[in-house]
Amino acid sequence: LVWLTVPFLLAGMWTIYALVRQILLMTGIGTTLLEVSDHPFHPGRRYDAFVSQSGRLHVRWFQVQLLCQEQATYQQGTDTRTATAVVHRETVFSDRKFDIAPGGAFEAQFSFAVPAEAMHSFEASHNAVSWSLVVRGRMARWPEFERRFPLYVYPLAAAAATAPTPPQAVEGLAP
């Protein structure tokens, strides 16, 4: 009967190890802050951004990527499956081998453009197109980390509707 409890004890120990590791990852790497210059996003436009990473870290590599994913849910027999494909991935900022001092933060500014031919964000019951800025990095003595910041890209027609209209001169109305 004792040999039946061994797998459960091993599974419990593994779960506790994974939990402690995840807590250390979330607290040890520090806070990631990402700010963008404008919202909503439109295809073909350029945006400025600011990224800040805190924590006492020796950074091997650090990057920000603009990512678009398409997700489709479909039936295969009695199973429901979801397929996800990366439609666009572009590294918009990258830096290597630097240190973040205790109490300090790594800060950088960069710019990026949503591709002019890009599909806007979309969500339906069985399909979705989602955009995000993904901050990824590798620190010394830590596994890789990834933090996602979702974006909403409007269609081109909405971009034309929200564009500021230039002032127009009206003739013949002088006082």
Coordinates of N, CA, C and O in Angstrom, one line a residue:
L1 N 0.8 -1.2 0.0 CA 0.0 0.0 0.0 C 0.9 1.3 0.0 O 0.5 2.3 -0.6
V2 N 2.0 1.2 0.6 CA 2.9 2.4 0.6 C 3.4 2.7 -0.8 O 3.5 3.9 -1.1
W3 N 3.7 1.7 -1.6 CA 4.1 2.0 -2.9 C 3.1 2.8 -3.8 O 3.4 3.4 -4.8
L4 N 1.8 2.7 -3.4 CA 0.8 3.5 -4.1 C 0.8 5.0 -3.8 O 0.4 5.8 -4.6
T5 N 1.4 5.3 -2.6 CA 1.4 6.7 -2.3 C 2.6 7.4 -2.8 O 2.7 8.7 -2.9
V6 N 3.7 6.7 -3.3 CA 4.9 7.3 -3.8 C 4.6 8.2 -5.0 O 5.1 9.4 -5.1
P7 N 3.8 7.8 -6.0 CA 3.6 8.7 -7.1 C 2.8 10.0 -6.7 O 3.1 11.0 -7.2
F8 N 1.9 9.8 -5.8 CA 1.2 11.0 -5.3 C 2.1 12.0 -4.6 O 2.0 13.2 -4.7
L9 N 3.0 11.4 -3.8 CA 4.0 12.3 -3.1 C 4.9 13.0 -4.1 O 5.2 14.2 -3.9
L10 N 5.4 12.3 -5.1 CA 6.3 12.9 -6.1 C 5.5 13.9 -6.9 O 6.1 15.0 -7.2
A11 N 4.3 13.7 -7.2 CA 3.5 14.7 -7.9 C 3.3 15.9 -7.1 O 3.3 17.1 -7.6
G12 N 3.0 15.7 -5.8 CA 2.9 16.9 -4.9 C 4.1 17.7 -4.7 O 4.1 18.9 -4.7
M13 N 5.3 17.0 -4.6 CA 6.5 17.7 -4.5 C 6.8 18.5 -5.8 O 7.3 19.6 -5.7
W14 N 6.5 17.9 -6.9 CA 6.8 18.6 -8.2 C 5.9 19.8 -8.3 O 6.3 20.9 -8.7
T15 N 4.6 19.7 -7.9 CA 3.7 20.8 -7.9 C 4.2 22.0 -7.0 O 4.2 23.1 -7.4
I16 N 4.7 21.7 -5.8 CA 5.2 22.7 -4.9 C 6.4 23.3 -5.5 O 6.6 24.5 -5.5
Y17 N 7.3 22.5 -6.1 CA 8.5 23.1 -6.8 C 8.1 24.0 -7.9 O 8.7 25.1 -8.0
A18 N 7.2 23.6 -8.7 CA 6.7 24.5 -9.8 C 6.1 25.8 -9.3 O 6.3 26.9 -9.9
L19 N 5.3 25.7 -8.3 CA 4.7 26.9 -7.7 C 5.7 27.9 -7.2 O 5.7 29.1 -7.4
V20 N 6.7 27.4 -6.4 CA 7.8 28.2 -5.9 C 8.6 28.8 -7.0 O 8.9 30.0 -7.0
R21 N 8.9 28.1 -8.0 CA 9.6 28.6 -9.2 C 8.8 29.7 -9.9 O 9.4 30.7 -10.2
Q22 N 7.5 29.5 -10.0 CA 6.7 30.5 -10.7 C 6.6 31.8 -9.9 O 6.7 32.9 -10.4
I23 N 6.5 31.7 -8.5 CA 6.5 32.8 -7.7 C 7.8 33.6 -7.7 O 7.9 34.8 -7.8
L24 N 8.9 32.9 -7.7 CA 10.2 33.5 -7.8 C 10.4 34.2 -9.2 O 11.0 35.3 -9.2
L25 N 9.9 33.6 -10.3 CA 10.0 34.3 -11.6 C 9.2 35.6 -11.6 O 9.6 36.6 -12.1
M26 N 8.0 35.6 -11.0 CA 7.1 36.7 -11.0 C 7.7 37.8 -10.1 O 7.5 39.0 -10.5
T27 N 8.3 37.5 -9.0 CA 8.8 38.5 -8.1 C 10.2 38.9 -8.4 O 10.6 40.0 -8.1
G28 N 11.0 38.0 -8.9 CA 12.4 38.2 -9.0 C 12.8 39.0 -10.2 O 13.8 39.8 -10.2
I29 N 12.1 38.9 -11.3 CA 12.4 39.6 -12.5 C 12.0 41.1 -12.4 O 12.6 42.0 -13.0
G30 N 11.0 41.4 -11.7 CA 10.6 42.8 -11.5 C 9.4 43.2 -12.5 O 8.9 42.4 -13.3
T31 N 9.1 44.5 -12.4 CA 7.9 45.0 -13.1 C 8.4 45.4 -14.5 O 9.4 46.0 -14.7
T32 N 7.5 45.1 -15.5 CA 7.7 45.6 -16.8 C 6.6 46.6 -17.1 O 5.5 46.3 -16.9
L33 N 7.0 47.8 -17.6 CA 6.1 48.9 -17.9 C 6.3 49.2 -19.4 O 7.4 49.3 -19.9
L34 N 5.1 49.3 -20.1 CA 5.2 49.7 -21.5 C 4.1 50.7 -21.7 O 3.0 50.6 -21.4
E35 N 4.6 51.8 -22.4 CA 3.7 53.0 -22.7 C 3.7 53.2 -24.2 O 4.8 53.1 -24.8
V36 N 2.6 53.6 -24.7 CA 2.6 53.9 -26.2 C 2.0 55.4 -26.3 O 1.3 55.9 -25.5
S37 N 2.4 56.0 -27.4 CA 2.1 57.4 -27.7 C 0.7 57.7 -28.0 O 0.2 58.8 -27.9
D38 N 0.0 56.7 -28.6 CA -1.4 57.0 -29.1 C -2.2 55.7 -29.1 O -1.6 54.6 -29.1
H39 N -3.5 55.9 -29.0 CA -4.4 54.8 -29.1 C -5.7 55.3 -29.6 O -6.1 56.4 -29.2
P40 N -6.4 54.7 -30.5 CA -6.2 53.4 -31.0 C -5.2 53.3 -32.1 O -4.7 54.3 -32.6
F41 N -4.8 52.1 -32.4 CA -3.8 51.9 -33.5 C -4.5 51.7 -34.8 O -5.6 51.2 -34.9
H42 N -3.8 52.1 -35.9 CA -4.3 52.0 -37.2 C -3.2 51.5 -38.2 O -2.0 51.9 -38.0
P43 N -3.5 50.7 -39.1 CA -2.5 50.2 -40.1 C -1.8 51.3 -40.8 O -2.5 52.3 -41.2
G44 N -0.5 51.2 -41.0 CA 0.3 52.2 -41.7 C 0.7 53.4 -40.9 O 1.5 54.2 -41.4
R45 N 0.4 53.5 -39.7 CA 0.8 54.6 -38.8 C 1.9 54.2 -37.9 O 2.1 53.1 -37.6
R46 N 2.7 55.2 -37.6 CA 3.9 55.1 -36.7 C 3.6 55.6 -35.3 O 2.9 56.5 -35.1
Y47 N 4.1 54.8 -34.3 CA 3.9 55.1 -32.9 C 5.2 55.1 -32.1 O 6.1 54.4 -32.4
D48 N 5.3 56.0 -31.1 CA 6.4 56.0 -30.2 C 6.0 55.2 -29.0 O 4.9 55.1 -28.6
A49 N 7.0 54.5 -28.4 CA 6.8 53.7 -27.2 C 7.9 53.9 -26.2 O 9.0 54.3 -26.6
F50 N 7.6 53.5 -25.0 CA 8.6 53.5 -23.9 C 8.5 52.2 -23.1 O 7.4 51.8 -22.8
V51 N 9.6 51.6 -22.8 CA 9.6 50.4 -22.0 C 10.5 50.6 -20.8 O 11.6 51.2 -20.9
S52 N 10.1 50.0 -19.7 CA 10.9 50.1 -18.5 C 10.9 48.7 -17.8 O 9.8 48.1 -17.7
Q53 N 12.0 48.2 -17.4 CA 12.2 46.9 -16.7 C 12.9 47.2 -15.4 O 14.0 47.6 -15.4
S54 N 12.3 46.8 -14.3 CA 12.9 47.0 -13.0 C 13.4 45.6 -12.5 O 13.1 44.6 -13.1
G55 N 14.2 45.7 -11.4 CA 14.7 44.5 -10.8 C 16.2 44.5 -10.8 O 16.8 45.2 -11.6
R56 N 16.8 43.8 -9.9 CA 18.3 43.7 -9.8 C 18.7 42.5 -10.7 O 18.7 41.4 -10.3
L57 N 19.1 42.8 -12.0 CA 19.3 41.8 -13.0 C 20.5 42.0 -13.8 O 20.9 43.1 -14.1
H58 N 21.1 40.9 -14.3 CA 22.1 40.9 -15.3 C 21.4 40.4 -16.6 O 21.1 39.2 -16.7
V59 N 21.2 41.3 -17.5 CA 20.4 41.0 -18.7 C 21.3 40.5 -19.8 O 22.2 41.1 -20.1
R60 N 20.9 39.3 -20.3 CA 21.7 38.8 -21.5 C 21.1 39.3 -22.8 O 21.8 39.7 -23.6
W61 N 19.8 39.3 -22.9 CA 19.1 39.9 -24.1 C 17.7 40.4 -23.6 O 17.1 39.8 -22.8
F62 N 17.3 41.4 -24.3 CA 16.0 42.0 -24.0 C 15.4 42.6 -25.3 O 16.1 43.2 -26.0
Q63 N 14.1 42.3 -25.6 CA 13.5 42.7 -26.8 C 12.0 43.0 -26.7 O 11.4 42.4 -25.8
V64 N 11.6 43.8 -27.6 CA 10.1 44.1 -27.7 C 9.7 43.7 -29.1 O 10.4 44.1 -30.1
Q65 N 8.7 42.9 -29.2 CA 8.2 42.4 -30.5 C 6.8 42.9 -30.8 O 6.0 42.8 -29.8
L66 N 6.5 43.3 -32.0 CA 5.1 43.5 -32.4 C 4.6 42.2 -33.0 O 5.2 41.6 -33.9
L67 N 3.5 41.7 -32.4 CA 3.1 40.3 -32.8 C 1.6 40.4 -33.2 O 0.8 41.0 -32.5
C68 N 1.3 39.6 -34.3 CA -0.1 39.4 -34.7 C -0.4 37.9 -34.8 O 0.4 37.2 -35.4
Q69 N -1.4 37.5 -34.1 CA -1.8 36.1 -34.1 C -3.2 35.9 -34.6 O -4.1 36.7 -34.3
E70 N -3.4 34.8 -35.4 CA -4.7 34.5 -35.8 C -5.1 33.2 -35.1 O -4.3 32.2 -35.0
Q71 N -6.3 33.1 -34.6 CA -6.8 31.9 -33.9 C -8.1 31.5 -34.6 O -9.0 32.3 -34.9
A72 N -8.1 30.2 -34.8 CA -9.3 29.6 -35.4 C -9.8 28.4 -34.6 O -8.9 27.5 -34.3
T73 N -11.0 28.3 -34.3 CA -11.6 27.2 -33.5 C -12.5 26.4 -34.5 O -13.3 27.0 -35.2
Y74 N -12.3 25.1 -34.5 CA -13.1 24.2 -35.5 C -13.4 22.9 -34.8 O -12.8 22.5 -33.9
Q75 N -14.3 22.2 -35.4 CA -14.7 20.9 -35.0 C -14.0 19.8 -35.8 O -13.9 20.0 -37.0
Q76 N -13.5 18.8 -35.2 CA -12.9 17.7 -35.9 C -13.6 16.4 -35.2 O -13.1 16.0 -34.1
G77 N -14.6 15.9 -35.9 CA -15.4 14.9 -35.2 C -16.1 15.4 -34.1 O -16.9 16.4 -34.2
T78 N -16.0 14.9 -32.9 CA -16.6 15.4 -31.7 C -15.7 16.3 -30.9 O -16.1 16.8 -29.9
D79 N -14.5 16.5 -31.3 CA -13.5 17.3 -30.6 C -13.6 18.7 -31.2 O -13.7 19.0 -32.4
T80 N -13.4 19.7 -30.3 CA -13.2 21.1 -30.7 C -11.7 21.4 -30.6 O -11.1 21.2 -29.5
R81 N -11.2 21.9 -31.6 CA -9.8 22.2 -31.7 C -9.6 23.7 -32.0 O -10.4 24.3 -32.6
T82 N -8.5 24.2 -31.4 CA -8.1 25.6 -31.7 C -6.7 25.7 -32.2 O -5.8 25.1 -31.6
A83 N -6.6 26.3 -33.4 CA -5.3 26.4 -34.1 C -4.9 27.9 -34.0 O -5.7 28.8 -34.2
T84 N -3.6 28.1 -33.6 CA -3.1 29.5 -33.5 C -1.9 29.6 -34.4 O -1.0 28.8 -34.4
A85 N -1.9 30.7 -35.2 CA -0.7 30.9 -36.1 C -0.2 32.4 -36.0 O -1.0 33.3 -35.8
V86 N 1.1 32.5 -36.0 CA 1.7 33.9 -35.9 C 1.7 34.4 -37.4 O 2.3 33.9 -38.3
V87 N 0.9 35.5 -37.6 CA 0.8 36.1 -38.9 C 1.9 37.2 -39.1 O 2.4 37.3 -40.2
H88 N 2.3 37.9 -38.0 CA 3.3 38.9 -38.2 C 4.1 38.9 -36.9 O 3.5 39.0 -35.8
R89 N 5.4 38.9 -37.0 CA 6.3 39.1 -35.8 C 7.5 40.0 -36.3 O 8.2 39.7 -37.2
E90 N 7.6 41.1 -35.5 CA 8.7 42.0 -35.9 C 9.3 42.5 -34.6 O 8.6 43.0 -33.7
T91 N 10.6 42.4 -34.5 CA 11.3 42.9 -33.4 C 11.5 44.4 -33.5 O 12.1 44.9 -34.5
V92 N 10.9 45.2 -32.6 CA 10.9 46.7 -32.8 C 11.9 47.3 -31.8 O 12.2 48.5 -32.0
F93 N 12.4 46.5 -30.9 CA 13.5 47.0 -30.0 C 14.3 45.8 -29.5 O 13.7 44.8 -29.2
S94 N 15.6 46.0 -29.4 CA 16.4 44.9 -28.9 C 17.7 45.5 -28.3 O 18.3 46.5 -28.8
D95 N 18.1 44.9 -27.2 CA 19.4 45.3 -26.5 C 20.0 44.1 -25.9 O 19.3 43.1 -25.6
R96 N 21.3 44.1 -25.7 CA 22.0 42.9 -25.2 C 23.0 43.4 -24.1 O 23.5 44.4 -24.1
K97 N 23.2 42.4 -23.2 CA 24.2 42.5 -22.1 C 24.3 43.8 -21.4 O 25.2 44.7 -21.7
F98 N 23.5 44.0 -20.5 CA 23.5 45.2 -19.6 C 23.0 44.8 -18.2 O 22.4 43.7 -18.0
D99 N 23.3 45.6 -17.2 CA 22.9 45.4 -15.8 C 21.9 46.4 -15.4 O 21.9 47.6 -15.8
I100 N 21.0 45.9 -14.5 CA 20.0 46.8 -13.9 C 20.4 46.9 -12.4 O 20.4 45.8 -11.8
A101 N 20.7 48.1 -11.9 CA 21.1 48.2 -10.5 C 19.9 48.0 -9.6 O 18.8 48.3 -10.0
P102 N 20.2 47.6 -8.4 CA 19.1 47.5 -7.4 C 18.4 48.9 -7.2 O 19.1 49.9 -7.1
G103 N 17.1 48.8 -7.2 CA 16.3 50.0 -7.1 C 16.2 50.9 -8.3 O 15.5 51.9 -8.4
G104 N 16.9 50.4 -9.4 CA 16.9 51.2 -10.6 C 16.0 50.5 -11.7 O 15.3 49.5 -11.4
A105 N 16.0 51.0 -12.9 CA 15.2 50.4 -14.0 C 16.0 50.6 -15.3 O 16.6 51.7 -15.5
F106 N 15.8 49.7 -16.2 CA 16.3 49.9 -17.6 C 15.1 50.6 -18.3 O 14.0 50.2 -18.2
E107 N 15.4 51.7 -19.0 CA 14.4 52.4 -19.7 C 14.9 52.7 -21.1 O 16.1 53.0 -21.3
A108 N 14.0 52.6 -22.1 CA 14.3 52.8 -23.5 C 13.1 53.3 -24.2 O 12.0 53.0 -23.9
Q109 N 13.4 54.2 -25.2 CA 12.3 54.6 -26.1 C 12.6 54.1 -27.5 O 13.7 53.9 -27.9
F110 N 11.5 53.8 -28.2 CA 11.6 53.2 -29.5 C 10.3 53.6 -30.3 O 9.4 54.1 -29.7
S111 N 10.3 53.4 -31.6 CA 9.2 53.6 -32.4 C 8.9 52.4 -33.2 O 9.8 51.6 -33.5
F112 N 7.6 52.2 -33.6 CA 7.2 51.1 -34.5 C 6.1 51.5 -35.3 O 5.4 52.5 -35.0
A113 N 5.8 50.7 -36.4 CA 4.7 51.0 -37.2 C 3.9 49.7 -37.4 O 4.4 48.6 -37.5
V114 N 2.6 49.9 -37.4 CA 1.7 48.8 -37.7 C 1.7 48.7 -39.2 O 1.5 49.7 -39.9
P115 N 2.0 47.5 -39.8 CA 2.1 47.4 -41.2 C 0.9 47.9 -42.0 O -0.3 47.7 -41.5
A116 N 1.1 48.6 -43.1 CA -0.1 49.2 -43.8 C -1.1 48.1 -44.3 O -2.2 48.4 -44.4
E117 N -0.6 46.9 -44.6 CA -1.5 45.9 -45.1 C -2.0 45.0 -44.0 O -2.6 44.0 -44.3
A118 N -1.9 45.4 -42.8 CA -2.2 44.6 -41.6 C -3.7 44.4 -41.5 O -4.5 45.4 -41.7
M119 N -4.1 43.3 -41.0 CA -5.5 43.0 -40.7 C -5.8 43.6 -39.3 O -5.0 43.6 -38.4
H120 N -7.0 44.2 -39.2 CA -7.3 44.8 -37.9 C -7.6 43.8 -36.9 O -7.8 42.6 -37.2
S121 N -7.7 44.1 -35.6 CA -8.1 43.2 -34.6 C -9.5 42.8 -34.8 O -10.4 43.6 -35.3
F122 N -9.8 41.5 -34.5 CA -11.1 41.0 -34.8 C -11.3 39.8 -33.8 O -10.4 39.0 -33.5
E123 N -12.6 39.7 -33.4 CA -12.9 38.5 -32.5 C -14.4 38.1 -32.8 O -15.3 38.9 -32.8
A124 N -14.5 36.8 -33.2 CA -15.8 36.2 -33.4 C -15.9 34.9 -32.6 O -14.9 34.6 -31.9
S125 N -16.9 34.2 -32.8 CA -17.1 33.0 -32.0 C -16.1 31.9 -32.3 O -15.7 31.1 -31.5
H126 N -15.6 31.9 -33.6 CA -14.7 30.8 -34.0 C -13.4 31.3 -34.6 O -12.5 30.5 -35.0
N127 N -13.2 32.7 -34.7 CA -12.0 33.2 -35.2 C -11.6 34.5 -34.5 O -12.5 35.2 -33.9
A128 N -10.3 34.8 -34.5 CA -9.8 36.0 -33.8 C -8.5 36.4 -34.5 O -7.7 35.5 -34.9
V129 N -8.3 37.7 -34.6 CA -7.0 38.2 -35.0 C -6.6 39.2 -33.8 O -7.4 40.1 -33.5
S130 N -5.5 38.9 -33.2 CA -5.1 39.8 -32.0 C -3.7 40.3 -32.2 O -2.8 39.6 -32.7
W131 N -3.5 41.5 -31.8 CA -2.2 42.2 -31.9 C -1.7 42.4 -30.4 O -2.5 42.6 -29.5
S132 N -0.4 42.4 -30.3 CA 0.2 42.6 -28.9 C 1.6 43.1 -29.1 O 2.3 42.8 -30.1
L133 N 2.1 43.8 -28.1 CA 3.5 44.1 -27.9 C 4.0 43.1 -26.9 O 3.4 43.0 -25.8
V134 N 5.0 42.3 -27.2 CA 5.6 41.3 -26.4 C 7.0 41.7 -25.9 O 7.8 41.9 -26.7
V135 N 7.1 41.7 -24.6 CA 8.4 42.0 -24.0 C 9.0 40.7 -23.6 O 8.4 39.9 -22.8
R136 N 10.2 40.4 -24.2 CA 10.9 39.1 -23.9 C 12.3 39.4 -23.4 O 12.9 40.4 -23.8
G137 N 12.8 38.5 -22.6 CA 14.2 38.7 -22.2 C 14.7 37.4 -21.6 O 14.0 36.4 -21.2
R138 N 16.0 37.4 -21.4 CA 16.8 36.3 -20.8 C 17.8 37.0 -19.8 O 18.6 37.8 -20.2
M139 N 17.6 36.6 -18.5 CA 18.5 37.1 -17.5 C 19.4 36.1 -17.0 O 19.1 34.9 -17.1
A140 N 20.6 36.5 -16.5 CA 21.5 35.5 -15.9 C 20.9 34.8 -14.8 O 20.2 35.4 -13.9
R141 N 21.0 33.5 -14.7 CA 20.5 32.6 -13.7 C 18.9 32.6 -13.6 O 18.4 32.2 -12.6
W142 N 18.2 33.0 -14.6 CA 16.8 33.0 -14.7 C 16.4 32.4 -16.1 O 17.1 32.6 -17.0
P143 N 15.3 31.7 -16.2 CA 14.8 31.3 -17.5 C 14.3 32.5 -18.3 O 14.1 33.6 -17.7
E144 N 14.0 32.3 -19.5 CA 13.5 33.4 -20.3 C 12.1 33.8 -19.8 O 11.4 33.0 -19.2
F145 N 11.8 35.1 -19.9 CA 10.5 35.5 -19.5 C 9.8 36.2 -20.7 O 10.5 36.6 -21.7
E146 N 8.5 36.3 -20.6 CA 7.7 36.9 -21.7 C 6.5 37.6 -21.1 O 5.8 36.9 -20.3
R147 N 6.3 38.8 -21.4 CA 5.1 39.6 -20.9 C 4.4 40.2 -22.1 O 5.0 40.9 -22.9
R148 N 3.1 40.0 -22.2 CA 2.3 40.4 -23.4 C 1.4 41.6 -23.0 O 0.8 41.6 -21.9
F149 N 1.4 42.6 -23.9 CA 0.6 43.8 -23.7 C -0.3 43.9 -25.0 O 0.1 44.2 -26.0
P150 N -1.6 43.5 -24.8 CA -2.5 43.5 -26.0 C -2.8 44.9 -26.5 O -2.8 45.9 -25.8
L151 N -2.9 45.0 -27.9 CA -3.2 46.2 -28.6 C -4.5 46.0 -29.4 O -4.8 44.8 -29.7
Y152 N -5.2 47.0 -29.7 CA -6.3 46.9 -30.6 C -6.1 47.7 -31.8 O -5.9 49.0 -31.7
V153 N -6.0 47.1 -33.0 CA -5.8 47.8 -34.2 C -7.1 47.9 -34.9 O -7.9 47.0 -35.2
Y154 N -7.5 49.2 -35.2 CA -8.7 49.5 -35.9 C -8.6 49.3 -37.4 O -7.5 49.4 -37.9
P155 N -9.7 49.1 -38.1 CA -9.7 49.0 -39.5 C -9.3 50.3 -40.2 O -9.4 51.4 -39.6
L156 N -8.9 50.3 -41.5 CA -8.5 51.5 -42.2 C -9.7 52.5 -42.3 O -9.5 53.7 -42.2
A157 N -10.9 52.0 -42.5 CA -12.0 52.9 -42.6 C -12.2 53.7 -41.3 O -12.5 54.9 -41.3
A158 N -11.9 53.1 -40.1 CA -12.0 53.8 -38.9 C -10.9 54.9 -38.8 O -11.1 55.9 -38.2
A159 N -9.7 54.6 -39.4 CA -8.6 55.5 -39.4 C -9.0 56.8 -40.1 O -8.7 57.9 -39.7
A160 N -9.7 56.6 -41.2 CA -10.1 57.8 -42.0 C -11.2 58.6 -41.3 O -11.2 59.8 -41.3
A161 N -12.1 57.9 -40.6 CA -13.1 58.6 -39.8 C -12.6 59.4 -38.6 O -13.2 60.4 -38.2
T162 N -11.5 58.9 -38.0 CA -11.0 59.5 -36.8 C -9.8 60.5 -37.1 O -9.3 61.1 -36.2
A163 N -9.4 60.6 -38.4 CA -8.4 61.5 -38.7 C -8.8 62.9 -38.5 O -10.0 63.3 -38.9
P164 N -8.0 63.8 -38.0 CA -8.4 65.2 -37.8 C -8.6 65.9 -39.2 O -7.8 65.6 -40.1
T165 N -9.6 66.7 -39.3 CA -9.9 67.4 -40.6 C -9.2 68.7 -40.5 O -9.3 69.4 -39.5
P166 N -8.5 69.1 -41.6 CA -7.8 70.4 -41.6 C -8.8 71.5 -41.6 O -9.9 71.4 -42.2
P167 N -8.5 72.6 -41.0 CA -9.4 73.8 -41.1 C -9.6 74.3 -42.5 O -8.6 74.3 -43.3
Q168 N -10.8 74.6 -42.9 CA -11.1 75.1 -44.3 C -11.4 76.6 -44.2 O -12.2 77.0 -43.3
A169 N -11.0 77.3 -45.2 CA -11.3 78.7 -45.3 C -12.7 78.8 -45.9 O -13.0 78.1 -46.9
V170 N -13.4 79.7 -45.4 CA -14.8 80.0 -46.0 C -14.7 81.4 -46.6 O -14.4 82.4 -45.9
E171 N -15.1 81.5 -47.9 CA -15.0 82.8 -48.5 C -16.3 83.5 -48.4 O -17.4 82.9 -48.4
G172 N -16.3 84.8 -48.5 CA -17.5 85.6 -48.5 C -18.2 85.9 -47.2 O -19.3 86.4 -47.2
L173 N -17.6 85.5 -46.1 CA -18.2 85.7 -44.8 C -17.5 86.8 -44.0 O -17.6 86.8 -42.8
A174 N -16.8 87.6 -44.6 CA -16.0 88.6 -43.8 C -17.0 89.7 -43.2 O -17.9 90.1 -43.9
P175 N -16.7 90.1 -42.0 CA -17.6 91.1 -41.4 C -17.6 92.5 -42.0 O -16.7 92.9 -42.6

